[in-house]
mmCIF file of C-alpha atoms in Angstrom:
data_model
loop_
_atom_site.group_PDB
_atom_site.id
_atom_site.type_symbol
_atom_site.label_atom_id
_atom_site.label_comp_id
_atom_site.label_asym_id
_atom_site.label_seq_id
_atom_site.Cartn_x
_atom_site.Cartn_y
_atom_site.Cartn_z
ATOM 1 C CA MET C 1 -10.911 20.898 32.580
ATOM 2 C CA LYS C 2 -11.512 17.315 31.053
ATOM 3 C CA LEU C 3 -14.310 17.531 28.378
ATOM 4 C CA LEU C 4 -16.149 14.584 26.759
ATOM 5 C CA MET C 5 -17.778 15.621 23.491
ATOM 6 C CA LEU C 6 -20.481 13.283 22.156
ATOM 7 C CA GLY C 7 -20.257 14.050 18.476
ATOM 8 C CA GLY C 8 -17.848 16.673 17.669
ATOM 9 C CA SER C 9 -17.507 16.527 13.770
ATOM 10 C CA GLY C 10 -20.562 18.404 13.064
ATOM 11 C CA PHE C 11 -21.616 21.992 13.117
ATOM 12 C CA VAL C 12 -22.116 22.691 16.969
ATOM 13 C CA GLY C 13 -19.936 19.703 17.943
ATOM 14 C CA GLY C 14 -16.979 21.108 16.002
ATOM 15 C CA ALA C 15 -17.280 24.694 17.348
ATOM 16 C CA VAL C 16 -17.399 23.022 20.952
ATOM 17 C CA VAL C 17 -14.199 20.860 20.175
ATOM 18 C CA ALA C 18 -12.358 24.040 18.872
ATOM 19 C CA GLU C 19 -13.489 26.364 21.752
ATOM 20 C CA ALA C 20 -12.389 23.867 24.336
ATOM 21 C CA THR C 21 -8.953 23.120 22.477
ATOM 22 C CA HIS C 22 -8.593 26.709 22.244
ATOM 23 C CA ARG C 23 -8.765 26.987 26.259
ATOM 24 C CA GLY C 24 -6.333 24.430 26.572
ATOM 25 C CA TRP C 25 -8.920 21.708 27.842
ATOM 26 C CA ALA C 26 -8.187 17.965 27.547
ATOM 27 C CA VAL C 27 -10.660 17.168 25.048
ATOM 28 C CA THR C 28 -12.316 13.550 24.097
ATOM 29 C CA ALA C 29 -14.302 13.181 21.022
ATOM 30 C CA PHE C 30 -16.577 10.311 20.770
ATOM 31 C CA ASN C 31 -18.454 9.517 17.411
ATOM 32 C CA ARG C 32 -18.662 7.145 14.609
ATOM 33 C CA GLY C 33 -15.367 8.284 12.928
ATOM 34 C CA ARG C 34 -17.148 8.909 9.488
ATOM 35 C CA HIS C 35 -16.783 12.555 9.038
ATOM 36 C CA GLY C 36 -12.624 13.363 9.314
ATOM 37 C CA ALA C 37 -10.355 13.297 12.287
ATOM 38 C CA PRO C 38 -10.644 15.487 14.980
ATOM 39 C CA PRO C 39 -8.111 18.335 15.583
ATOM 40 C CA ALA C 40 -4.535 17.578 16.653
ATOM 41 C CA GLY C 41 -4.252 17.030 20.341
ATOM 42 C CA VAL C 42 -7.923 15.690 20.637
ATOM 43 C CA ARG C 43 -8.305 12.090 21.811
ATOM 44 C CA HIS C 44 -10.860 10.397 19.571
ATOM 45 C CA LEU C 45 -12.854 7.370 20.550
ATOM 46 C CA VAL C 46 -15.144 5.629 18.016
ATOM 47 C CA GLY C 47 -18.242 4.065 18.662
ATOM 48 C CA ASP C 48 -22.032 4.114 17.028
ATOM 49 C CA ARG C 49 -24.456 4.643 20.103
ATOM 50 C CA THR C 50 -27.217 3.092 17.940
ATOM 51 C CA THR C 51 -25.697 -0.341 17.991
ATOM 52 C CA ALA C 52 -25.904 -2.766 20.908
ATOM 53 C CA ASP C 53 -22.040 -2.534 21.925
ATOM 54 C CA GLY C 54 -21.864 1.283 20.433
ATOM 55 C CA LEU C 55 -20.749 2.720 23.843
ATOM 56 C CA ALA C 56 -17.899 0.220 24.551
ATOM 57 C CA ALA C 57 -15.163 2.697 23.866
ATOM 58 C CA LEU C 58 -16.901 4.714 26.813
ATOM 59 C CA THR C 59 -16.751 1.951 29.601
ATOM 60 C CA GLU C 60 -13.576 3.674 31.160
ATOM 61 C CA GLY C 61 -12.509 7.293 31.829
ATOM 62 C CA GLU C 62 -13.844 10.100 33.827
ATOM 63 C CA TRP C 63 -14.384 13.631 32.583
ATOM 64 C CA ASP C 64 -15.341 17.217 34.397
ATOM 65 C CA LEU C 65 -17.820 17.930 31.648
ATOM 66 C CA VAL C 66 -19.891 16.219 28.913
ATOM 67 C CA VAL C 67 -21.453 18.165 25.970
ATOM 68 C CA ASP C 68 -24.106 16.294 23.964
ATOM 69 C CA THR C 69 -25.807 17.163 20.534
ATOM 70 C CA TRP C 70 -27.897 14.079 20.209
ATOM 71 C CA ASP C 71 -31.216 14.042 18.289
ATOM 72 C CA GLY C 72 -31.895 10.683 17.937
ATOM 73 C CA ALA C 73 -33.873 8.121 20.079
ATOM 74 C CA PRO C 74 -34.154 9.360 23.594
ATOM 75 C CA ARG C 75 -33.418 5.857 24.719
ATOM 76 C CA VAL C 76 -30.085 6.068 23.802
ATOM 77 C CA ALA C 77 -29.453 9.373 25.512
ATOM 78 C CA GLN C 78 -30.882 7.578 28.400
ATOM 79 C CA ALA C 79 -28.284 4.703 27.970
ATOM 80 C CA THR C 80 -25.528 6.895 27.638
ATOM 81 C CA ALA C 81 -26.376 9.047 30.864
ATOM 82 C CA ARG C 82 -26.661 5.706 32.613
ATOM 83 C CA MET C 83 -23.291 4.539 31.538
ATOM 84 C CA LEU C 84 -21.378 7.840 32.319
ATOM 85 C CA ALA C 85 -23.514 9.046 35.569
ATOM 86 C CA GLY C 86 -20.671 7.776 38.243
ATOM 87 C CA ARG C 87 -17.880 9.288 36.313
ATOM 88 C CA VAL C 88 -18.677 12.613 34.895
ATOM 89 C CA GLY C 89 -18.980 16.050 36.757
ATOM 90 C CA HIS C 90 -21.533 17.633 34.756
ATOM 91 C CA TYR C 91 -23.515 17.052 31.572
ATOM 92 C CA VAL C 92 -24.478 19.912 28.928
ATOM 93 C CA TYR C 93 -27.388 18.668 26.603
ATOM 94 C CA VAL C 94 -27.710 20.829 23.341
ATOM 95 C CA SER C 95 -31.497 20.716 23.067
ATOM 96 C CA SER C 96 -33.568 22.999 20.777
ATOM 97 C CA GLY C 97 -36.453 25.396 21.196
ATOM 98 C CA SER C 98 -38.657 23.243 19.165
ATOM 99 C CA VAL C 99 -39.442 21.137 22.314
ATOM 100 C CA TYR C 100 -42.157 23.740 23.393
ATOM 101 C CA ALA C 101 -45.779 22.352 22.926
ATOM 102 C CA GLN C 102 -47.856 24.179 20.192
ATOM 103 C CA PRO C 103 -49.218 27.033 20.289
ATOM 104 C CA VAL C 104 -45.946 28.661 21.635
ATOM 105 C CA PRO C 105 -46.425 32.278 22.694
ATOM 106 C CA ALA C 106 -44.000 34.949 21.861
ATOM 107 C CA GLY C 107 -41.499 35.363 24.590
ATOM 108 C CA VAL C 108 -41.636 31.826 25.540
ATOM 109 C CA THR C 109 -39.727 30.811 28.827
ATOM 110 C CA GLU C 110 -38.007 27.879 29.745
ATOM 111 C CA GLN C 111 -40.975 27.108 32.141
ATOM 112 C CA ALA C 112 -43.667 26.631 29.063
ATOM 113 C CA PRO C 113 -44.942 23.230 28.551
ATOM 114 C CA LEU C 114 -43.002 20.849 26.058
ATOM 115 C CA VAL C 115 -44.373 18.333 23.539
ATOM 116 C CA GLU C 116 -45.347 15.051 24.677
ATOM 117 C CA ALA C 117 -42.293 12.597 24.780
ATOM 118 C CA ALA C 118 -40.886 9.585 26.853
ATOM 119 C CA ALA C 119 -37.509 9.219 28.086
ATOM 120 C CA ASP C 120 -37.494 5.689 26.516
ATOM 121 C CA ASP C 121 -38.897 6.400 23.163
ATOM 122 C CA ILE C 122 -37.079 5.036 19.942
ATOM 123 C CA ASP C 123 -38.904 7.160 17.443
ATOM 124 C CA GLY C 124 -40.604 10.353 16.888
ATOM 125 C CA ASP C 125 -40.028 13.536 15.105
ATOM 126 C CA TYR C 126 -37.451 16.158 15.947
ATOM 127 C CA PRO C 127 -39.198 18.020 18.803
ATOM 128 C CA MET C 128 -40.243 14.606 20.182
ATOM 129 C CA LEU C 129 -36.725 13.406 20.255
ATOM 130 C CA LYS C 130 -35.173 16.250 21.583
ATOM 131 C CA ALA C 131 -38.027 16.581 24.587
ATOM 132 C CA GLY C 132 -37.640 12.727 25.227
ATOM 133 C CA ALA C 133 -33.661 13.066 25.649
ATOM 134 C CA GLU C 134 -34.375 16.112 27.964
ATOM 135 C CA ARG C 135 -36.538 14.081 30.012
ATOM 136 C CA ALA C 136 -34.018 11.009 30.084
ATOM 137 C CA LEU C 137 -31.107 13.187 30.950
ATOM 138 C CA ARG C 138 -32.823 14.806 33.834
ATOM 139 C CA ALA C 139 -34.045 11.642 35.451
ATOM 140 C CA VAL C 140 -30.620 9.858 35.458
ATOM 141 C CA LEU C 141 -28.596 13.049 36.349
ATOM 142 C CA GLY C 142 -30.952 15.531 38.107
ATOM 143 C CA ASP C 143 -29.322 18.961 38.908
ATOM 144 C CA ARG C 144 -26.422 17.783 36.963
ATOM 145 C CA VAL C 145 -27.525 18.319 33.622
ATOM 146 C CA LEU C 146 -28.095 21.612 31.729
ATOM 147 C CA LEU C 147 -30.613 21.769 28.891
ATOM 148 C CA ALA C 148 -29.442 24.283 26.425
ATOM 149 C CA ARG C 149 -32.324 24.950 24.182
ATOM 150 C CA ALA C 150 -30.927 26.440 21.165
ATOM 151 C CA GLY C 151 -32.698 28.651 18.617
ATOM 152 C CA LEU C 152 -31.599 29.463 15.082
ATOM 153 C CA ILE C 153 -27.737 28.933 14.831
ATOM 154 C CA LEU C 154 -25.751 30.580 12.156
ATOM 155 C CA GLY C 155 -21.919 31.077 11.805
ATOM 156 C CA PRO C 156 -19.107 29.368 10.143
ATOM 157 C CA GLY C 157 -19.571 25.548 9.489
ATOM 158 C CA GLU C 158 -23.243 25.660 9.045
ATOM 159 C CA ASP C 159 -24.314 22.630 7.461
ATOM 160 C CA ILE C 160 -28.023 23.471 6.627
ATOM 161 C CA GLY C 161 -27.119 26.502 4.489
ATOM 162 C CA ARG C 162 -29.324 29.086 5.721
ATOM 163 C CA LEU C 163 -26.855 32.050 5.491
ATOM 164 C CA PRO C 164 -24.626 30.591 3.293
ATOM 165 C CA TRP C 165 -27.676 30.572 0.757
ATOM 166 C CA TRP C 166 -28.291 34.122 1.132
ATOM 167 C CA LEU C 167 -24.459 34.994 0.958
ATOM 168 C CA THR C 168 -23.913 32.960 -2.225
ATOM 169 C CA ARG C 169 -27.118 34.557 -3.954
ATOM 170 C CA LEU C 170 -25.901 38.011 -2.951
ATOM 171 C CA ALA C 171 -22.743 37.206 -4.535
ATOM 172 C CA GLN C 172 -24.259 36.477 -7.883
ATOM 173 C CA GLY C 173 -25.682 39.934 -8.287
ATOM 174 C CA GLY C 174 -28.569 41.280 -9.829
ATOM 175 C CA GLU C 175 -31.791 42.095 -8.282
ATOM 176 C CA VAL C 176 -32.369 39.947 -4.723
ATOM 177 C CA LEU C 177 -36.047 39.293 -3.644
ATOM 178 C CA ALA C 178 -35.388 40.783 -0.120
ATOM 179 C CA PRO C 179 -38.569 39.717 2.198
ATOM 180 C CA GLY C 180 -40.096 42.488 4.229
ATOM 181 C CA PRO C 181 -40.445 44.282 6.236
ATOM 182 C CA VAL C 182 -36.865 45.536 6.284
ATOM 183 C CA ASP C 183 -36.766 46.283 10.140
ATOM 184 C CA LEU C 184 -38.051 42.813 10.883
ATOM 185 C CA PRO C 185 -36.162 41.773 13.846
ATOM 186 C CA VAL C 186 -34.031 38.348 13.713
ATOM 187 C CA GLN C 187 -32.886 36.383 16.652
ATOM 188 C CA TYR C 188 -30.124 33.723 16.347
ATOM 189 C CA VAL C 189 -26.745 32.702 17.825
ATOM 190 C CA ASP C 190 -23.644 32.511 16.298
ATOM 191 C CA VAL C 191 -22.212 28.853 16.766
ATOM 192 C CA ARG C 192 -19.005 30.202 18.473
ATOM 193 C CA ASP C 193 -20.894 32.215 21.128
ATOM 194 C CA LEU C 194 -23.169 28.935 21.608
ATOM 195 C CA ALA C 195 -20.176 27.031 22.082
ATOM 196 C CA ALA C 196 -18.427 29.430 24.366
ATOM 197 C CA PHE C 197 -21.764 29.724 26.598
ATOM 198 C CA LEU C 198 -22.030 25.778 26.727
ATOM 199 C CA LEU C 199 -18.526 25.434 28.309
ATOM 200 C CA ASP C 200 -18.818 28.576 30.611
ATOM 201 C CA ALA C 201 -22.115 27.520 31.991
ATOM 202 C CA GLY C 202 -21.003 23.517 31.959
ATOM 203 C CA ALA C 203 -17.843 24.406 34.012
ATOM 204 C CA ALA C 204 -19.845 26.573 36.308
ATOM 205 C CA GLY C 205 -22.197 23.707 36.993
ATOM 206 C CA GLN C 206 -25.342 25.455 35.770
ATOM 207 C CA ALA C 207 -28.525 23.231 35.644
ATOM 208 C CA GLY C 208 -31.925 23.222 34.080
ATOM 209 C CA ALA C 209 -33.183 24.606 31.194
ATOM 210 C CA VAL C 210 -32.275 27.535 29.168
ATOM 211 C CA ASN C 211 -33.068 29.185 25.964
ATOM 212 C CA VAL C 212 -29.481 29.882 24.311
ATOM 213 C CA VAL C 213 -30.058 32.363 21.423
ATOM 214 C CA SER C 214 -29.285 36.360 21.093
ATOM 215 C CA ARG C 215 -31.917 39.050 22.194
ATOM 216 C CA PRO C 216 -34.729 39.413 20.058
ATOM 217 C CA GLY C 217 -33.960 42.252 17.753
ATOM 218 C CA HIS C 218 -29.997 41.515 17.873
ATOM 219 C CA THR C 219 -30.283 42.323 14.041
ATOM 220 C CA THR C 220 -33.144 42.761 11.493
ATOM 221 C CA MET C 221 -33.456 41.418 8.009
ATOM 222 C CA GLY C 222 -32.350 44.570 6.480
ATOM 223 C CA GLU C 223 -29.115 44.645 8.483
ATOM 224 C CA LEU C 224 -28.470 40.968 7.935
ATOM 225 C CA LEU C 225 -28.575 41.328 4.066
ATOM 226 C CA THR C 226 -26.867 44.351 4.184
ATOM 227 C CA ALA C 227 -23.922 42.817 6.052
ATOM 228 C CA GLY C 228 -24.133 40.344 3.089
ATOM 229 C CA LEU C 229 -23.758 42.801 0.460
ATOM 230 C CA ALA C 230 -20.759 44.317 2.551
ATOM 231 C CA ALA C 231 -19.030 40.862 3.132
ATOM 232 C CA THR C 232 -19.279 39.447 -0.343
ATOM 233 C CA GLY C 233 -18.575 42.860 -2.323
ATOM 234 C CA ALA C 234 -21.560 42.020 -4.667
ATOM 235 C CA ALA C 235 -23.249 44.525 -6.913
ATOM 236 C CA ALA C 236 -26.659 43.185 -5.992
ATOM 237 C CA ARG C 237 -29.755 45.226 -5.457
ATOM 238 C CA LEU C 238 -32.223 44.292 -2.701
ATOM 239 C CA ARG C 239 -35.655 44.301 -4.007
ATOM 240 C CA TRP C 240 -38.060 44.326 -0.597
ATOM 241 C CA ILE C 241 -41.264 42.752 -0.953
ATOM 242 C CA ASP C 242 -44.307 43.222 1.325
ATOM 243 C CA PRO C 243 -44.496 39.873 3.341
ATOM 244 C CA GLY C 244 -48.146 39.514 2.753
ATOM 245 C CA ARG C 245 -47.718 39.591 -1.215
ATOM 246 C CA LEU C 246 -44.926 36.965 -0.630
ATOM 247 C CA LEU C 247 -47.344 34.539 1.537
ATOM 248 C CA ALA C 248 -50.059 35.042 -0.927
ATOM 249 C CA ALA C 249 -47.784 34.003 -3.851
ATOM 250 C CA GLY C 250 -46.953 30.839 -2.065
ATOM 251 C CA VAL C 251 -43.519 31.690 -0.739
ATOM 252 C CA GLU C 252 -42.646 29.487 2.179
ATOM 253 C CA PRO C 253 -40.918 31.182 5.156
ATOM 254 C CA TRP C 254 -37.724 29.639 6.688
ATOM 255 C CA ASN C 255 -37.399 27.166 3.654
ATOM 256 C CA ASP C 256 -38.140 29.113 0.399
ATOM 257 C CA LEU C 257 -36.522 32.450 2.284
ATOM 258 C CA PRO C 258 -34.162 31.138 4.776
ATOM 259 C CA ILE C 259 -34.178 32.646 8.428
ATOM 260 C CA TRP C 260 -37.038 35.044 7.216
ATOM 261 C CA ILE C 261 -40.201 34.382 9.740
ATOM 262 C CA PRO C 262 -42.862 37.231 8.897
ATOM 263 C CA PRO C 263 -44.922 39.027 11.643
ATOM 264 C CA GLY C 264 -48.166 37.123 12.513
ATOM 265 C CA HIS C 265 -46.644 33.654 11.212
ATOM 266 C CA GLU C 266 -47.293 30.777 13.553
ATOM 267 C CA TYR C 267 -43.822 30.153 14.119
ATOM 268 C CA ARG C 268 -42.711 33.622 14.629
ATOM 269 C CA TRP C 269 -42.262 32.906 18.488
ATOM 270 C CA LEU C 270 -38.996 31.280 17.153
ATOM 271 C CA GLN C 271 -37.299 34.670 16.748
ATOM 272 C CA GLN C 272 -38.797 36.112 20.062
ATOM 273 C CA MET C 273 -37.511 33.576 22.578
ATOM 274 C CA ASP C 274 -37.005 35.122 26.183
ATOM 275 C CA VAL C 275 -33.419 34.893 26.931
ATOM 276 C CA THR C 276 -33.348 36.636 30.447
ATOM 277 C CA ARG C 277 -31.544 33.527 32.045
ATOM 278 C CA ALA C 278 -29.035 33.114 29.093
ATOM 279 C CA TYR C 279 -27.863 36.521 29.443
ATOM 280 C CA ALA C 280 -27.772 36.572 33.184
ATOM 281 C CA ASP C 281 -25.591 33.192 32.950
ATOM 282 C CA GLY C 282 -23.123 34.950 30.901
ATOM 283 C CA LEU C 283 -24.248 34.690 27.073
ATOM 284 C CA GLY C 284 -22.426 36.867 25.009
ATOM 285 C CA CYS C 285 -23.344 37.634 21.333
ATOM 286 C CA ARG C 286 -20.906 39.137 18.677
ATOM 287 C CA PRO C 287 -22.567 41.557 16.132
ATOM 288 C CA VAL C 288 -24.137 40.460 12.936
ATOM 289 C CA THR C 289 -21.382 41.859 10.590
ATOM 290 C CA GLU C 290 -18.865 39.631 12.170
ATOM 291 C CA THR C 291 -20.999 36.568 11.941
ATOM 292 C CA VAL C 292 -21.879 37.077 8.230
ATOM 293 C CA ALA C 293 -18.267 38.022 7.321
ATOM 294 C CA ASP C 294 -16.765 35.149 9.011
ATOM 295 C CA THR C 295 -19.370 32.918 7.520
ATOM 296 C CA TRP C 296 -18.494 34.017 3.781
ATOM 297 C CA ALA C 297 -14.771 33.858 4.506
ATOM 298 C CA TRP C 298 -15.139 30.259 5.557
ATOM 299 C CA LEU C 299 -17.685 29.580 2.601
ATOM 300 C CA ARG C 300 -15.102 30.599 0.130
ATOM 301 C CA ARG C 301 -12.489 28.396 1.690
ATOM 302 C CA VAL C 302 -14.704 25.158 1.908
ATOM 303 C CA GLY C 303 -16.493 25.873 -1.546
ATOM 304 C CA SER C 304 -19.807 24.223 -0.367
ATOM 305 C CA VAL C 305 -22.229 23.276 2.641
ATOM 306 C CA PRO C 306 -20.919 20.525 4.238
ATOM 307 C CA ALA C 307 -22.949 17.106 4.817
ATOM 308 C CA ARG C 308 -24.559 16.977 8.005
ATOM 309 C CA ALA C 309 -22.294 14.878 10.272
ATOM 310 C CA GLY C 310 -24.093 11.760 11.481
ATOM 311 C CA ARG C 311 -27.783 13.217 10.357
ATOM 312 C CA PRO C 312 -29.997 12.289 7.228
ATOM 313 C CA ALA C 313 -29.587 14.833 4.252
ATOM 314 C CA ARG C 314 -32.221 17.669 4.287
ATOM 315 C CA PRO C 315 -33.877 19.176 1.300
ATOM 316 C CA PRO C 316 -32.004 22.297 0.133
ATOM 317 C CA VAL C 317 -33.111 25.686 1.467
ATOM 318 C CA GLY C 318 -33.830 28.851 -0.653
ATOM 319 C CA LEU C 319 -35.402 29.616 -3.890
ATOM 320 C CA ASP C 320 -34.200 28.420 -6.997
ATOM 321 C CA PRO C 321 -33.207 30.959 -9.523
ATOM 322 C CA VAL C 322 -36.122 30.414 -12.033
ATOM 323 C CA ARG C 323 -38.651 30.789 -9.383
ATOM 324 C CA GLU C 324 -37.064 33.881 -7.699
ATOM 325 C CA ALA C 325 -37.211 35.692 -11.157
ATOM 326 C CA GLY C 326 -40.858 34.877 -11.884
ATOM 327 C CA LEU C 327 -41.858 36.296 -8.155
ATOM 328 C CA LEU C 328 -39.650 39.410 -8.833
ATOM 329 C CA ALA C 329 -41.258 39.982 -12.151
ATOM 330 C CA ALA C 330 -44.797 39.487 -10.725
ATOM 331 C CA LEU C 331 -44.001 41.303 -7.260
ATOM 332 C CA ALA C 332 -41.764 43.790 -7.602
ATOM 333 C CA THR C 333 -43.357 47.069 -7.970
ATOM 334 C CA ASP C 334 -41.591 49.338 -5.690
ATOM 335 C CA PRO C 335 -37.873 50.686 -6.768
ATOM 336 C CA PRO C 336 -34.869 48.763 -5.457
ATOM 337 C CA SER C 337 -33.235 49.670 -2.412
ATOM 338 C CA PRO C 338 -29.982 51.387 -3.000
ATOM 339 C CA VAL C 339 -26.874 49.463 -2.574
ATOM 340 C CA PRO C 340 -25.288 50.583 0.739
ATOM 341 C CA PRO C 341 -21.871 52.501 0.652
ATOM 342 C CA ARG C 342 -18.674 50.332 1.509
#
């Protein structure tokens, strides 16, 4: 198989390139060349899709499959698809569950309404950019495009820092503010499982939209943090706090305490997406213990969360130590959870 990876130096793109090269595919990576060289054996084309002649490096060549992680102006996705339409077999676009129009119901399926966006838009927020790119690609490529609407993505290489924040905090030891309930279901996809699915589904010619994330309840907050304790070997103590008390104290789900979205929250649907089609199409998700252990091993090797390739910097996630200590002093009245055996 001949793969064209549009991007390839970031979190998801890097995982796709790694998986494709592991399979022995002929891989071409197209990006701006500002975030390091691609792996050995990968052909590298340089260009900036936001400039007038930024696609010049793609004027020649044919590929069986394209994987695209673009989250900028939909008009750029439209121009890229038009240039490549006659020279590629199938196109996989890494979209997002964020494209669904609010309010989003629990168990949202791929048929749910999308946010308003146009195929030739040049600006917008993240949901609009992704939804507009979906429309652009579908209009140009029809049934030759798969729209992979990913949910929460974790694993080695994560460039936002959600799971790395938890692992770093656990490794520091002491009492750790753990957001309840302990059995709160968590839905995510390991980036390596996502990459394998994108390549498998693309090679099989799957088309249309598909929610790509694990089954709801693939793990829980308790299992995730316990796996973190085991991976780091930390002598930390989880202090589970009722979600209502955390919300009343002004703790912001997802940002202050990454990954956590409590019951009843308006964005709880992000961890309750319907994934019937993805599993029917072959998605497989590894256990949380493997994702956590491998992420910790990677983080120890690289030292810190990398910059987001080709994307604006984001505010850091996670509570700062002073605020966490204050919350623990104010809210923690129950005994700490015991450290699990190792």
